[in-house]
Amino acid sequence: MKNYLISLFIITTILFSVLSGCNKQKKETFHIGFSQCASDVWRETMNKEMVMTAALYPDIQLTILNAEENTRRQELQIQELINKNVDLLIISPNESGPITSIAEEAFNQGIPTIIIDREINSDNYTAFVGADNYQIGKDVASYIANMNNGRGEILEIRGMEGSSPAKDRHSGFMEVLKNYPDLKIKKSTEGKWLPGIAARKAEEAFKQQDFDIVFGHNDVMAQSARRVADSLSIKNLFVVGIDALPNLGMELVEQGVLQASFIYPTGGKKAIEIARDILTRKAYQKQNILGTSVVDSSNVTVLRLQMDQVMAFQDILNRQTSRIKEQEVQFNDQRSLLNVALISLALLVVLSLWLAYYYTMIRRRNAELDHKNKAIENQKEQLQNQNNQIREMNKEVQRATQAKLSFFTNISHEFRTPLTLIQAPVNEILSSQDIDKVPSVKNNLVLVRQNSDRLLRLINQLMDFRKMDAGKLRLNISKVNLHQLIEEIYNAFIPLARQKNIDFSFDCPAKNRIIHLDVDKIDKVLFNILSNAFKFTPQNGSIRIYVSPVDDTKTKIAVADSGPGIPPEKKNKIFKPFYQQDEHRSAGTGIGLSLSKGFIDLHKGEIVVADNTPSGSIFTIILPDNKELPATNNLKTVTDISPQPIIDEVKKDTNSDDFFTDTSHPKPSLLIVEDDEQLKSYLLQLLSSDYSIETASNGKIALSLLEKKQADLVLTDLMMPEMDGTELTGHLKSNIETSHIPVIMLTAKAGTEQKTEGIETGADAYIEKPFDPKYLKVRIKKLIELRRTLRSHYQQNIGNFYSDETNDHTSSIDRKFLSRLHSTLEEWYTNPDFSVEKMSEIVGLSRIHLYRKIKALTNYTPSEYISKFRLHKGMQRLKNEKGNISGIALDVGFTSPAYFTKRFREEFGKTPSEAIEE
């Protein structure tokens, strides 16, 4: 039975094929091959016209090959179409001469050949479709002469030298110019139909000569010339192009980019129509010359509207044609379905028997599959549980890793506080004059300082590695004299070179080379490489630094040593984190070179290691000039590069050891906010001789103390419990009662982000731990002196204290307070009943807080300040008006002229009458 069903199925299939074949009507199809020479807007329009026209004829199959302006490629593509036995060949030659032979070959083989747009150097073709380029050239010349009164100097941008349109347009153009002696081509250049080449040629011409008119052999070259002219600020240029496509030339004329464009029809539609006439043996003309017309401001709008209507009608026609084809396909499909239905009806009974035969087999197989599916589901569930366990384990590993990194980060920050307590006393002792009397103690202290500096470098290195690992490391770009930067690093290693008797040299021919880089990171890279070189170079060895430019944008820095070198199999491992050679495992942490490579990668540079001759290693850095990154600092000199703000500022203060020796004033008050008891004790010991000090262990306690008694300066740590230094500074600087108090932030966090956050909250200074004690004392002194200077300024300008001179050193809240206070006094000082209570009410502060604020800013009580303000206003009136003293006294708010005279003498040292006489 099975064989019978198979035979019946085969017979039915054959019957279906025969019925389907009988229903199909055999239609003759013509294959047209088109060789297009280039891709531009005009030729894409030609292609589109051909495709749309061919779609109207179901018996036409169109193949388009594009040579992309390559003559040799076009020859091969034409040969390919010939080999495919196309029924008709359409060619748009890239160059007339080279394409002539292959076109003649197709024609001689009996293939009808249509030449479109550009001519060939032969009459052996079936038909030609295109415009009269010679006539177009004449028409353009006549139009230019007419529009410019027969005068002007012309820049002509021609098409490709070997193409017939370029030659014919130029010849026709020159023919008409003979009739206009004052209309001359000052320069004729080849643009090869391309906007980029045309722009370059136009720029060269415009920079050499002046032109009144530009004639581009097509619109895109004319448009390029206009863009170049605009970029060079060339005005009143008359630009004419050819093509006038709706979405290019006409639009450019409408926008005023071109003054005119001549319609150059593509001929795509005409070529397909002639091709079909040839293939269906209808009459046709061999020469089909297409018409042209000028498009300028007088007719462009009408032409655009007409073209839009034509395109709309064409779109409707295309949709209707597509619908007809769809209906035809639908009809054929329905006829085929009818045949299938008839055959299927015959097969239905057979198939039902066949299905019954397999029903039992399918049930059996389904049972087997169900059993297997259950087993697979169980396995899938097990795998899912395992995956979940793996994910949880991975999360645990990530949490553990993050916890470790956070631990090392936090512990590294915590190292800075004990380092401060080591370095600060050591630096203080070393800076004293008595230490030179005990050389052995001084040597031991220098050793302590050197090793604490080394520990600080290791901490900073670990911080940088943590930031790099988290992807948070950023560059701080500066313009730097590279020779000065490296020379300073070189000088720092000279004592070590002398100690080990190492021949240490530095060679940098380009001493004035300026480069954009992150000074701190490059300094760390070179310091690390040189430290390794000195570590592994033996006594009497040699180390050399040489710098040379690779090109204008890259510089090579090489460090060569005569040490033991690095085995070849380990060179690709030394830049990996925590890698150490087995023989040097006790010589470092294994992150220095990894961090160095990370710094160089951030600069988009390269660092490699190679063997030195006869022994040792050469580390080479290729460093680009990162000038595309914004410079955060100006050009740095050697002293700028050297990170010694402490030394510089202390040197500027010639009396750095003599703090506030004026005994007529009480000691300035200082509030120290620090949670580390040892550091707090040290700061008390360091500063108590010059300041009256209060202490607090966190920001919350500090605010409570400041509410009771204000301080001249707040010195606060950054990281503290309950309220940290950033939050404390924000409270102080945002509160009008405390916004005038200078704040110095003392912290172990040395990152740029923390510094930025501290300064943004209003901190007046940001000092990293470990700090230099002398520098800290100078910074405190300078900030308090600045506050006293501002107070003196307010006292001297009491009638007009709110001036631009105070803006740089006065907080925005204080400026607003001063502005409001000044406005209030200007409005009320003439009223003798104006009191401190009234001023407190208007300004919006309680009497005690107003007292504290004005006292802190001017060292006057509010009542003293009102009185002095009135006296200064009286002085101004006396100088300007020379009026009655009693009247002026009453006008400025005094109820008694005698009291006014008394206070005036106390304030200015002279009577009002004496002031008038002056």
Short mmCIF file of C-alpha atoms in Angstrom, two decimals, residues 2 38 78 167 197 299 315 322 351 390 487 530 540 627 632 678 714 739 751 779 784 910:
data_model
loop_
_atom_site.label_atom_id
_atom_site.label_comp_id
_atom_site.label_asym_id
_atom_site.label_seq_id
_atom_site.Cartn_x
_atom_site.Cartn_y
_atom_site.Cartn_z
CA LYS A 2 2.88 2.35 0.79
CA ALA A 38 29.52 57.35 -12.33
CA ILE A 78 30.36 46.26 -20.78
CA LYS A 167 34.90 69.41 -24.34
CA ILE A 197 38.09 68.48 -6.58
CA ASN A 299 11.08 81.02 -13.45
CA ASP A 315 4.33 58.50 -8.51
CA SER A 322 2.60 48.20 -9.26
CA LEU A 351 -4.04 11.18 2.47
CA ILE A 390 27.36 30.37 40.20
CA GLU A 487 65.55 67.84 33.51
CA LEU A 530 64.19 55.62 36.83
CA ASN A 540 79.76 51.74 38.13
CA LYS A 627 46.36 69.25 22.41
CA THR A 632 43.42 73.01 32.61
CA GLN A 678 46.63 62.69 68.52
CA VAL A 714 37.85 77.13 61.17
CA SER A 739 29.54 82.84 55.91
CA GLY A 751 41.95 63.20 44.88
CA ARG A 779 47.98 79.65 55.30
CA ILE A 784 43.13 85.85 58.86
CA LYS A 910 38.60 118.42 62.44
#
